[in-house]
Coordinates of C-alpha atoms and ligand atoms in Angstrom, one line a residue:
M1 CA -110.4 -65.1 27.1
E2 CA -106.9 -65.2 25.9
I3 CA -105.0 -68.2 27.2
P4 CA -101.4 -67.3 28.0
N5 CA -98.9 -69.3 25.9
P6 CA -96.4 -70.8 28.4
A7 CA -93.8 -71.2 25.7
S8 CA -93.6 -67.4 25.1
K9 CA -91.2 -65.5 27.3
P10 CA -92.8 -63.5 30.0
R11 CA -92.6 -59.8 29.1
Q12 CA -90.2 -57.9 31.2
P13 CA -91.9 -55.2 33.1
D14 CA -91.0 -51.7 31.8
P15 CA -88.3 -50.0 33.8
I16 CA -89.6 -47.4 36.2
T17 CA -86.4 -45.6 37.1
V18 CA -83.3 -44.4 35.2
A19 CA -81.3 -46.8 37.4
E20 CA -83.3 -49.7 36.0
V21 CA -82.7 -48.6 32.5
E22 CA -79.0 -48.4 33.2
A23 CA -79.1 -51.9 34.6
I24 CA -80.6 -53.2 31.3
A25 CA -78.0 -51.2 29.3
A26 CA -75.2 -52.7 31.4
K27 CA -76.4 -56.1 30.4
T28 CA -77.0 -55.3 26.8
L29 CA -73.8 -53.4 25.9
S30 CA -70.3 -55.0 25.7
K31 CA -68.1 -54.3 28.8
Q32 CA -65.9 -52.1 26.7
I33 CA -68.6 -49.8 25.5
Y34 CA -70.5 -49.8 28.8
E35 CA -67.3 -48.7 30.5
F36 CA -66.5 -46.0 27.9
Y37 CA -70.0 -44.5 28.6
A38 CA -70.2 -45.0 32.4
S39 CA -66.7 -43.9 33.4
G40 CA -65.3 -40.7 34.7
S41 CA -61.7 -39.7 35.0
D42 CA -58.9 -40.7 37.4
E43 CA -60.4 -42.2 40.6
Q44 CA -64.1 -41.5 39.5
K45 CA -64.6 -39.3 42.5
L46 CA -66.4 -36.5 40.6
L47 CA -68.6 -39.0 38.7
K48 CA -70.0 -40.1 42.1
R49 CA -70.0 -36.6 43.6
N50 CA -72.1 -35.2 40.8
M51 CA -74.9 -37.7 41.8
S52 CA -74.4 -37.7 45.6
G53 CA -74.4 -33.9 45.7
Y54 CA -78.2 -34.0 45.3
D55 CA -78.7 -36.0 48.5
R56 CA -77.3 -33.2 50.5
L57 CA -80.4 -31.1 49.7
Y58 CA -83.9 -31.6 50.9
I59 CA -87.1 -30.4 49.2
V60 CA -89.5 -28.9 51.8
P61 CA -93.2 -29.3 50.8
R62 CA -95.9 -26.7 51.1
V63 CA -99.4 -28.1 51.5
L64 CA -103.0 -27.2 50.6
R65 CA -102.3 -25.8 47.2
D66 CA -104.0 -26.7 44.0
V67 CA -101.6 -29.0 42.2
S68 CA -104.3 -30.8 40.2
D69 CA -102.7 -29.5 36.9
V70 CA -98.9 -29.5 37.2
D71 CA -97.2 -28.0 34.1
T72 CA -93.6 -28.9 33.3
R73 CA -93.4 -26.8 30.0
V74 CA -90.6 -24.2 29.5
E75 CA -89.2 -22.1 26.8
M76 CA -85.5 -21.8 25.6
F77 CA -84.5 -19.1 23.1
G78 CA -88.2 -18.8 22.1
S79 CA -88.6 -22.6 21.5
K80 CA -91.4 -24.3 23.4
L81 CA -90.3 -27.4 25.3
N82 CA -92.4 -30.0 27.1
M83 CA -90.0 -30.3 30.0
P84 CA -86.9 -28.5 31.4
I85 CA -84.9 -31.7 30.7
G86 CA -82.8 -31.8 27.5
I87 CA -80.2 -34.1 25.9
A88 CA -76.5 -33.4 26.4
P89 CA -74.1 -33.9 23.5
S90 CA -72.4 -37.3 23.8
A91 CA -70.0 -38.8 21.3
M92 CA -70.5 -41.9 19.1
Q93 CA -74.1 -42.8 19.9
R94 CA -74.3 -45.6 17.4
L95 CA -72.1 -47.7 19.7
A96 CA -75.1 -47.7 22.1
G97 CA -77.8 -48.6 19.6
R98 CA -77.9 -49.1 15.8
G99 CA -80.0 -46.0 15.3
G100 CA -77.6 -43.9 17.3
E101 CA -78.0 -40.2 16.9
I102 CA -81.0 -40.6 14.6
D103 CA -82.9 -42.4 17.3
V104 CA -81.9 -39.8 19.9
A105 CA -83.1 -37.0 17.6
R106 CA -86.4 -38.8 17.0
A107 CA -87.0 -39.1 20.7
A108 CA -86.1 -35.4 21.1
V109 CA -88.7 -34.5 18.4
H110 CA -91.3 -36.8 19.8
E111 CA -90.9 -35.7 23.4
R112 CA -90.2 -32.1 22.3
V113 CA -87.1 -31.6 24.3
N114 CA -83.9 -29.5 23.9
F115 CA -81.3 -31.6 22.0
T116 CA -77.6 -31.0 21.3
L117 CA -75.7 -33.2 18.8
S118 CA -72.1 -33.9 19.5
S119 CA -69.6 -33.0 16.8
Q120 CA -68.1 -36.4 17.5
S121 CA -71.2 -38.1 16.3
T122 CA -71.4 -41.3 14.2
T123 CA -74.1 -39.8 12.0
S124 CA -73.5 -36.6 10.0
L125 CA -75.1 -33.4 11.3
E126 CA -77.1 -33.0 8.1
N127 CA -78.7 -36.5 8.5
V128 CA -79.6 -35.8 12.1
M129 CA -81.2 -32.5 11.1
A130 CA -83.3 -34.3 8.5
V131 CA -85.1 -36.0 11.4
K132 CA -86.4 -32.5 12.4
T133 CA -87.0 -31.1 8.9
S134 CA -88.8 -34.2 7.7
Q135 CA -91.6 -33.4 10.3
G136 CA -92.8 -30.6 8.1
D137 CA -93.9 -27.2 9.2
S138 CA -97.2 -28.2 10.8
T139 CA -95.6 -30.2 13.6
P140 CA -93.9 -28.0 16.3
T141 CA -90.4 -29.3 16.9
P142 CA -87.7 -28.3 19.3
D143 CA -84.6 -26.5 18.1
F144 CA -81.6 -28.7 17.5
W145 CA -78.2 -27.4 18.8
F146 CA -74.7 -28.5 17.7
Q147 CA -71.6 -29.0 19.9
I148 CA -68.0 -28.5 18.9
Y149 CA -64.6 -28.7 20.4
L150 CA -62.5 -25.8 18.9
T151 CA -59.3 -26.7 17.1
Q152 CA -55.9 -25.3 18.0
D153 CA -55.9 -23.4 14.8
L154 CA -59.4 -21.8 15.0
D155 CA -59.7 -21.4 11.3
K156 CA -59.9 -25.2 11.0
S157 CA -63.2 -25.1 12.9
V158 CA -64.8 -22.6 10.4
D159 CA -66.1 -25.2 7.9
L160 CA -67.8 -27.3 10.6
I161 CA -69.5 -24.3 12.2
K162 CA -70.8 -23.1 8.9
R163 CA -72.1 -26.5 8.0
A164 CA -74.0 -26.6 11.3
E165 CA -75.5 -23.1 10.6
V166 CA -76.5 -24.0 7.0
A167 CA -78.1 -27.2 8.2
G168 CA -80.3 -25.3 10.6
Y169 CA -78.8 -25.7 14.0
K170 CA -80.0 -22.9 16.3
A171 CA -77.2 -22.8 18.7
L172 CA -73.5 -23.6 18.8
V173 CA -72.4 -25.3 22.0
V174 CA -68.7 -24.7 22.5
T175 CA -67.2 -27.1 25.0
V176 CA -64.5 -25.2 26.9
D177 CA -63.6 -27.7 29.7
T178 CA -61.4 -29.7 27.5
P179 CA -58.0 -27.9 26.9
V180 CA -56.6 -31.4 27.2
L181 CA -58.4 -34.6 27.6
G182 CA -59.1 -35.8 31.2
N183 CA -57.3 -38.9 32.4
R184 CA -59.9 -41.5 31.3
V185 CA -58.3 -44.5 33.0
N186 CA -60.7 -47.1 31.5
E187 CA -60.4 -45.7 28.0
R188 CA -56.7 -46.1 28.2
K189 CA -57.0 -49.7 29.3
N190 CA -59.6 -50.6 26.6
V191 CA -58.7 -48.8 23.4
L192 CA -62.0 -48.2 21.8
A193 CA -62.3 -48.9 18.1
L194 CA -65.3 -48.0 16.0
P195 CA -66.7 -51.1 14.2
R196 CA -66.6 -51.3 10.4
G197 CA -69.0 -48.9 8.7
M198 CA -69.0 -46.5 11.7
R199 CA -67.1 -43.3 11.6
L200 CA -66.9 -39.8 13.1
A201 CA -69.2 -38.6 10.4
N202 CA -68.7 -34.8 10.8
L203 CA -64.9 -34.9 11.1
E204 CA -63.5 -37.4 8.7
E205 CA -62.8 -36.6 5.2
D206 CA -65.6 -38.0 3.1
D207 CA -65.9 -39.5 -0.4
A208 CA -66.8 -37.7 -3.5
D209 CA -70.4 -37.3 -2.3
S210 CA -68.9 -35.3 0.6
A211 CA -71.2 -34.2 3.4
K212 CA -70.2 -30.6 2.4
T213 CA -72.1 -30.9 -0.9
P214 CA -75.7 -30.8 -0.1
T215 CA -77.6 -33.9 -1.4
P216 CA -81.3 -34.7 -0.9
T217 CA -82.1 -35.8 2.6
R218 CA -83.4 -39.2 1.5
N219 CA -80.1 -40.1 0.0
R220 CA -78.3 -38.7 2.9
L221 CA -80.1 -40.9 5.3
L222 CA -78.8 -43.9 3.4
M223 CA -75.2 -42.6 3.4
D224 CA -74.5 -43.3 7.0
A225 CA -75.5 -46.9 6.7
R226 CA -73.0 -47.6 4.0
T227 CA -69.5 -48.9 4.8
K228 CA -67.1 -46.1 4.2
H229 CA -63.9 -47.4 5.5
D230 CA -62.6 -50.9 5.5
A231 CA -59.9 -50.4 8.0
R232 CA -61.1 -50.2 11.6
L233 CA -60.7 -46.8 12.9
V234 CA -59.1 -46.4 16.3
V235 CA -60.6 -43.4 17.9
E236 CA -58.0 -41.4 19.7
L237 CA -60.1 -38.7 21.2
G238 CA -57.2 -37.1 22.9
G239 CA -55.0 -37.0 19.8
G240 CA -54.5 -34.7 16.9
E241 CA -56.0 -31.3 16.8
M242 CA -59.4 -32.1 18.3
H243 CA -58.7 -30.2 21.5
A244 CA -57.3 -26.7 21.8
S245 CA -55.2 -25.7 24.7
N246 CA -54.3 -22.3 23.4
L247 CA -57.6 -20.4 23.6
S248 CA -58.5 -17.2 25.4
W249 CA -61.8 -15.4 26.1
A250 CA -61.3 -12.5 23.7
K251 CA -59.8 -14.5 20.8
T252 CA -62.4 -17.3 21.1
L253 CA -65.5 -15.2 21.4
S254 CA -64.6 -12.7 18.7
F255 CA -63.8 -15.6 16.4
L256 CA -67.1 -17.3 17.1
R257 CA -69.1 -14.1 16.7
G258 CA -67.3 -13.4 13.4
V259 CA -68.1 -16.7 11.9
T260 CA -71.7 -17.5 12.9
T261 CA -75.0 -16.0 13.7
M262 CA -76.1 -19.0 15.8
K263 CA -76.5 -18.5 19.5
I264 CA -73.3 -19.2 21.4
V265 CA -73.5 -21.5 24.4
L266 CA -70.4 -22.1 26.5
K267 CA -70.3 -25.5 28.0
G268 CA -68.1 -26.2 31.0
V269 CA -68.4 -23.1 33.1
M270 CA -67.9 -23.9 36.8
T271 CA -67.2 -20.5 38.6
P272 CA -69.1 -17.2 39.0
Q273 CA -65.9 -15.4 37.6
D274 CA -66.1 -17.4 34.3
A275 CA -69.9 -16.9 34.2
R276 CA -69.4 -13.1 34.4
L277 CA -66.7 -13.3 31.7
A278 CA -69.0 -15.3 29.5
I279 CA -71.6 -12.5 29.7
L280 CA -69.0 -9.8 29.2
Y281 CA -67.7 -11.5 26.0
G282 CA -71.3 -12.0 24.7
A283 CA -72.1 -15.7 25.2
D284 CA -75.9 -16.3 24.9
A285 CA -76.0 -19.0 27.6
I286 CA -73.8 -21.1 29.7
V287 CA -73.8 -24.8 30.7
V288 CA -72.6 -25.4 34.2
S289 CA -70.9 -28.7 33.6
N290 CA -67.8 -30.7 34.6
H291 CA -68.2 -33.0 31.6
G292 CA -70.0 -35.6 33.7
G293 CA -66.9 -36.1 35.8
R294 CA -64.7 -37.0 32.8
Q295 CA -62.2 -34.1 33.0
L296 CA -60.9 -32.7 36.3
D297 CA -61.7 -35.3 38.9
D298 CA -61.1 -33.0 41.8
A299 CA -63.6 -30.3 40.6
P300 CA -66.8 -29.7 42.6
S301 CA -70.1 -31.2 41.6
T302 CA -72.2 -29.0 39.4
I303 CA -75.1 -28.7 41.9
E304 CA -72.6 -27.4 44.5
V305 CA -71.5 -24.5 42.3
L306 CA -74.8 -23.6 40.7
A307 CA -76.2 -21.2 43.3
D308 CA -73.1 -18.9 43.3
I309 CA -73.1 -18.9 39.5
A310 CA -76.8 -18.1 39.3
H311 CA -76.2 -15.3 41.7
A312 CA -73.5 -13.8 39.5
V313 CA -75.5 -14.3 36.3
R314 CA -78.6 -12.6 37.8
G315 CA -80.9 -13.8 35.0
R316 CA -79.0 -12.1 32.2
I317 CA -78.5 -15.3 30.2
P318 CA -80.0 -18.8 30.6
I319 CA -78.2 -21.3 32.7
I320 CA -78.2 -25.0 31.8
L321 CA -76.8 -27.6 34.2
D322 CA -75.6 -31.1 33.6
G323 CA -74.0 -33.9 35.6
G324 CA -75.5 -36.6 37.8
I325 CA -79.2 -35.9 37.0
R326 CA -80.9 -39.2 37.6
R327 CA -84.2 -38.4 39.3
G328 CA -87.0 -35.9 38.8
A329 CA -86.2 -34.6 42.2
D330 CA -82.6 -33.7 41.0
V331 CA -84.2 -31.6 38.2
F332 CA -86.3 -29.8 40.8
K333 CA -83.3 -29.0 43.0
A334 CA -81.2 -27.7 40.0
I335 CA -84.1 -25.4 38.9
A336 CA -84.5 -24.3 42.5
L337 CA -80.9 -23.2 42.6
G338 CA -81.1 -21.3 39.4
A339 CA -80.9 -23.6 36.3
D340 CA -83.3 -22.8 33.5
L341 CA -82.8 -26.2 31.9
V342 CA -80.9 -29.4 32.8
W343 CA -79.3 -31.9 30.4
I344 CA -78.9 -35.6 30.8
G345 CA -75.9 -37.3 29.3
R346 CA -75.5 -41.0 30.2
P347 CA -79.2 -41.7 30.8
V348 CA -79.8 -41.0 27.1
L349 CA -77.2 -43.6 26.2
W350 CA -78.8 -46.1 28.6
G351 CA -82.2 -45.5 27.0
L352 CA -80.7 -45.9 23.5
A353 CA -79.2 -49.3 24.5
Y354 CA -82.4 -50.3 26.1
D355 CA -84.8 -49.6 23.2
G356 CA -83.6 -47.1 20.6
D357 CA -85.7 -44.0 20.2
K358 CA -88.4 -45.5 22.4
G359 CA -85.9 -46.2 25.1
V360 CA -84.7 -42.6 25.0
G361 CA -88.3 -41.5 25.2
A362 CA -88.8 -43.9 28.1
V363 CA -86.0 -42.2 30.0
L364 CA -87.4 -38.7 29.3
N365 CA -90.8 -39.8 30.4
I366 CA -89.6 -41.4 33.6
L367 CA -87.8 -38.1 34.6
E368 CA -90.7 -36.0 33.5
R369 CA -93.2 -38.0 35.6
E370 CA -90.9 -37.9 38.6
L371 CA -90.5 -34.2 38.2
S372 CA -94.3 -33.5 38.0
R373 CA -94.9 -35.8 41.0
T374 CA -92.1 -34.0 42.9
M375 CA -93.7 -30.6 42.0
A376 CA -97.1 -31.7 43.2
L377 CA -95.7 -33.1 46.4
A378 CA -93.8 -29.9 47.0
G379 CA -96.8 -27.8 46.3
V380 CA -95.8 -26.1 43.0
R381 CA -97.8 -26.0 39.8
E382 CA -95.4 -24.4 37.3
I383 CA -91.6 -24.6 36.7
S384 CA -91.3 -20.8 37.2
E385 CA -92.6 -21.2 40.8
I386 CA -89.7 -23.5 41.8
S387 CA -87.2 -21.6 43.9
S388 CA -84.7 -22.0 46.7
A389 CA -87.6 -21.4 49.2
Y390 CA -88.4 -25.1 48.6
L391 CA -84.9 -26.3 49.5
A392 CA -83.2 -27.0 52.8
V393 CA -80.0 -28.6 54.0
A394 CA -79.9 -30.9 57.0
N395 CA -80.9 -29.0 60.1
P396 CA -77.6 -28.6 62.1
T397 CA -79.6 -28.5 65.4
F398 CA -81.3 -31.8 64.7
Ligands
FNR404 C1 -69.9 -36.9 27.0 N1 -69.9 -35.5 27.1 C2 -69.6 -34.8 26.0 N2 -69.6 -33.4 26.0 C3 -69.4 -32.7 24.9 O1 -69.4 -31.5 25.0 N3 -69.1 -33.3 23.7 C4 -69.0 -34.7 23.6 O2 -68.8 -35.2 22.5 C5 -69.2 -35.5 24.8 N4 -69.2 -36.8 24.7 C6 -69.5 -37.5 25.8 C7 -69.5 -38.9 25.7 C8 -69.9 -39.7 26.8 C9 -69.9 -41.2 26.7 C10 -70.3 -39.1 28.0 C11 -70.7 -39.9 29.2 C12 -70.3 -37.7 28.1 C13 -70.3 -34.8 28.3 C14 -71.8 -34.6 28.3 O3 -72.2 -33.7 27.4 C15 -72.4 -34.2 29.7 O4 -71.7 -33.0 30.1 C16 -72.3 -35.3 30.8 O5 -72.6 -36.5 30.2 C17 -73.4 -34.9 31.8 O6 -73.3 -35.8 32.9 P1 -74.2 -37.1 33.1 O7 -75.7 -36.7 32.8 O8 -73.7 -38.1 32.1 O9 -74.0 -37.5 34.5

């Protein structure tokens, strides 16, 4: 029999909800970094509304159905995924955990989920792709997608788009809800500086061994760990040419089609009108998103606008939804109202701070288990069976 050693610290029980993972992350991260991740814009109204919106919907269970073998698998653009939950692009993941984007990519491969890398990553897009390609052909891996903010002068985005395509990214996620940066009150109070050795790896000018010149992946993996700049870099996400306020539908979509063969996914669509325009101008998918409440604080929550958008889209292109997903039941509700896939933003960062790639995997597993339990309790076996027939709002005659 093993005698417990009283000197050794009792092992903390594994977190069983996303909220518990967040509580650990809040203790682990500095106040400045935690607030950069956790905050919304202005009065933080939408940040809360994105989450509380789900409480206004009930799931009504059907009984006496065979739910002994619930299946959460889905497909997106022909790629097989273990769950309808993917990873939203979020900037500067190495601030959450040393492995940063590499750890997030590892978790995506391990759990076989949809994954989008932010252009504002602290690891180069080529090094992140190496996580997938190093698996070899025999292991089925999910597609990786790449997110960009277009520049005021569109031609300045060409190089980055081409780099992503050459590296093997399957879709280009173009974030369109950021003509100017939202009023991030906390960020303005704490100016966030990237520590030494960390940089916006896709955007900054590189040394002679530039990321534009392909080098073997093993060397590339080492590159990010090296100190590139002595000076501390103050990240002014709102500054310079990172955001374009002069775009239009025709100009943007014809530019994108002309420059890449990747799928084009528009992120930040919040109305049926814009969803119809997205289809008209040839987008391959849309992301119903309000940037996790970091842009227009008075916008509706994403779950509130989803049904009308899905009605307008009529299944012609896939719909992804993000914002406020914290429980498996939230995923169920979003799918019931017409989403093909949901993304999680902040929960991934909490997982990363908690335990690197394993922590991100833990978050995905928590949500996946909650989703399958919700499906069983509601009486559905497959994702394709989930529909608005399983939803209700509070009975007004009650
Ligand atoms: C983001 N988001 C984001 N979106 C994007 O298109 N490019 C980016 O670089 C970032 N960066 C980013 C950083 C941080 C810290 C957060 C919290 C969010 C928005 C993100 O993709 C997603 O829309 C939201 O995070 C979804 O909401 P939840 O899941 O965080 O509630």
